[in-house]
Short mmCIF file of C-alpha atoms in Angstrom, two decimals:
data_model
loop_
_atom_site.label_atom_id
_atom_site.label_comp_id
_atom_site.label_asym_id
_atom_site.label_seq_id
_atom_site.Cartn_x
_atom_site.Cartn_y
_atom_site.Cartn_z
CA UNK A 1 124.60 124.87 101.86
CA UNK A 2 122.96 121.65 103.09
CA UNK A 3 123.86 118.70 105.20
CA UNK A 4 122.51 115.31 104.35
CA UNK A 5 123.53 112.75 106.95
CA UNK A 6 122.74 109.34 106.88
CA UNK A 7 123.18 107.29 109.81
CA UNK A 8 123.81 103.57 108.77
CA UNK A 9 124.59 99.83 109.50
CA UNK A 10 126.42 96.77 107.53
CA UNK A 11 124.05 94.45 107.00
CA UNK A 12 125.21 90.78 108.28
CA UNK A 13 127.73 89.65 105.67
CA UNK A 14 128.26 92.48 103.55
CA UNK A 15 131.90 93.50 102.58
CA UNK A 16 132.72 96.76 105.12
CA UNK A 17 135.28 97.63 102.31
CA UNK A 18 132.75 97.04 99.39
CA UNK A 19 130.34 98.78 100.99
CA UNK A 20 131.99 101.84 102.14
CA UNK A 21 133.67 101.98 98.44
CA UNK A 22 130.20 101.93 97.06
CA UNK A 23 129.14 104.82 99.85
CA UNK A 24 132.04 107.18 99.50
CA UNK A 25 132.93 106.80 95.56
CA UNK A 26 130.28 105.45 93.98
CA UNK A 27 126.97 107.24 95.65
CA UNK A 28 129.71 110.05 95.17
CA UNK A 29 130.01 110.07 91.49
CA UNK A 30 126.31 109.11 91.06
CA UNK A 31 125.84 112.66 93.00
CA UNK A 32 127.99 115.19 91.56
CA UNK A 33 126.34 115.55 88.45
CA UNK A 34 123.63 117.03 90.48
CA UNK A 35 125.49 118.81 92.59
CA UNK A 36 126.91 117.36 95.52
CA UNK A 37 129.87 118.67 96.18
CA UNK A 38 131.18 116.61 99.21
CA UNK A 39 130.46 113.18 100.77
CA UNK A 40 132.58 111.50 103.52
CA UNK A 41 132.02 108.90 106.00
CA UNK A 42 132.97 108.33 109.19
CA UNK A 43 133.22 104.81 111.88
CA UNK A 44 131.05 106.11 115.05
CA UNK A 45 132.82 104.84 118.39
CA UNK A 46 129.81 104.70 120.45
CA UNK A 47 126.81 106.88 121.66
CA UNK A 48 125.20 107.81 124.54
CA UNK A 49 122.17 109.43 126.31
CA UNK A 50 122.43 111.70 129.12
CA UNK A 51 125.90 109.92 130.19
CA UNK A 52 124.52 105.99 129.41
CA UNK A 53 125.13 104.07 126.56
CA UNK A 54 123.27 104.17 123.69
CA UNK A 55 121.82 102.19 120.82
CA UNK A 56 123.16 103.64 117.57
CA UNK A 57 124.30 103.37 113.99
CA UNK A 58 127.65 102.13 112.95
CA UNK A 59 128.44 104.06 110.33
CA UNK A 60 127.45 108.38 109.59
CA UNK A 61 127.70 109.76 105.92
CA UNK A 62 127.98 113.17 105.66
CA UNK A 63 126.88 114.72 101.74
CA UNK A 64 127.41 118.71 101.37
CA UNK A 65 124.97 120.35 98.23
CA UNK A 66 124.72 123.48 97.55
CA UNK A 67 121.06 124.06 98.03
CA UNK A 68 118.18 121.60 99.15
CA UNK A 69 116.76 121.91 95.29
CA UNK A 70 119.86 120.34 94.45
CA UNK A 71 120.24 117.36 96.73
CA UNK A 72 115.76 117.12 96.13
CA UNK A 73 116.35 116.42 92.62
CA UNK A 74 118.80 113.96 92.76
CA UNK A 75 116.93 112.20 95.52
CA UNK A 76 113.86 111.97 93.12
CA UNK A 77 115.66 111.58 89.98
CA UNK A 78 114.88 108.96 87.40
CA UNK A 79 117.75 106.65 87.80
CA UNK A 80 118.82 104.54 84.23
CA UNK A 81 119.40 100.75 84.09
CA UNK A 82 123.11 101.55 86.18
CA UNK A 83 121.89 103.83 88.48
CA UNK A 84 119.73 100.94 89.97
CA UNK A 85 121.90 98.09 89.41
CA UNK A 86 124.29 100.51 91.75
CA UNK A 87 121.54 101.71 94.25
CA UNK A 88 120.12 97.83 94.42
CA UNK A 89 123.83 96.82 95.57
CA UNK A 90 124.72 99.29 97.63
CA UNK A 91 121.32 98.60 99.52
CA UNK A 92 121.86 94.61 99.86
CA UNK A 93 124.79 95.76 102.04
CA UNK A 94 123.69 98.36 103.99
CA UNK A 95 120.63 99.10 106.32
CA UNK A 96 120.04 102.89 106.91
CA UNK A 97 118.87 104.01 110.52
CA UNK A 98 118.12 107.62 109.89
CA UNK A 99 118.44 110.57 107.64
CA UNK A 100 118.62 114.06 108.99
CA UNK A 101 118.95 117.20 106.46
CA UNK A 102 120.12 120.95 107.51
CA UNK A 103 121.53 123.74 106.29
CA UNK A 104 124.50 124.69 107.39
CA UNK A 105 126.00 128.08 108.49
CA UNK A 106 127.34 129.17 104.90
CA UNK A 107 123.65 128.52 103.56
#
């Protein structure tokens, strides 16, 4: 299996409802045809280095695919007149920080 985390912020203004509908459900449904079989999100408290606070991201969302193939192809797929109506306003209220990929102990 693989982990796709994505590390992100609201931008200033957005809806947090709105957006984390558009996250969890709708990057969800967008997904599963592809494969992913999981995606959750989760409010970070706060982060720190080495015992100090730390600058970080708000927000962490957590997708599960079965293999990297899968979660490549839908990252590169050719989206249709929805799919980017969808990605465009999911990305006018939110700012990712980071993306980090793995594979997890089942994979």
């Amino acid at each position: 299996m693989v982990r796709v985390i994505h590390f992100f912020n609201l931008k200033p203004g957005a809806d947090e409802a709105q957006m984390l509908l558009l996250v969890n459900q709708g990057l969800r449904d967008l997904a599963r045809p592809y494969g992913c079989l999981e995606r959750k999100t989760w409010k970070l408290l706060d982060a720190s280095a080495q015992g100090e606070p730390a600058h970080a991201a708000t927000y962490l969302n957590e997708a599960l695919w079965p293999n990297q193939q899968a979660a490549d192809a839908f990252a590169h797929a050719t989206q249709n007149e929805e799919a980017k109506a969808f990605v465009a306003e999911l990305q006018s209220g939110i700012e990712t920080v980071l993306t980090v990929r793995y594979v997890d102990e089942a994979g």
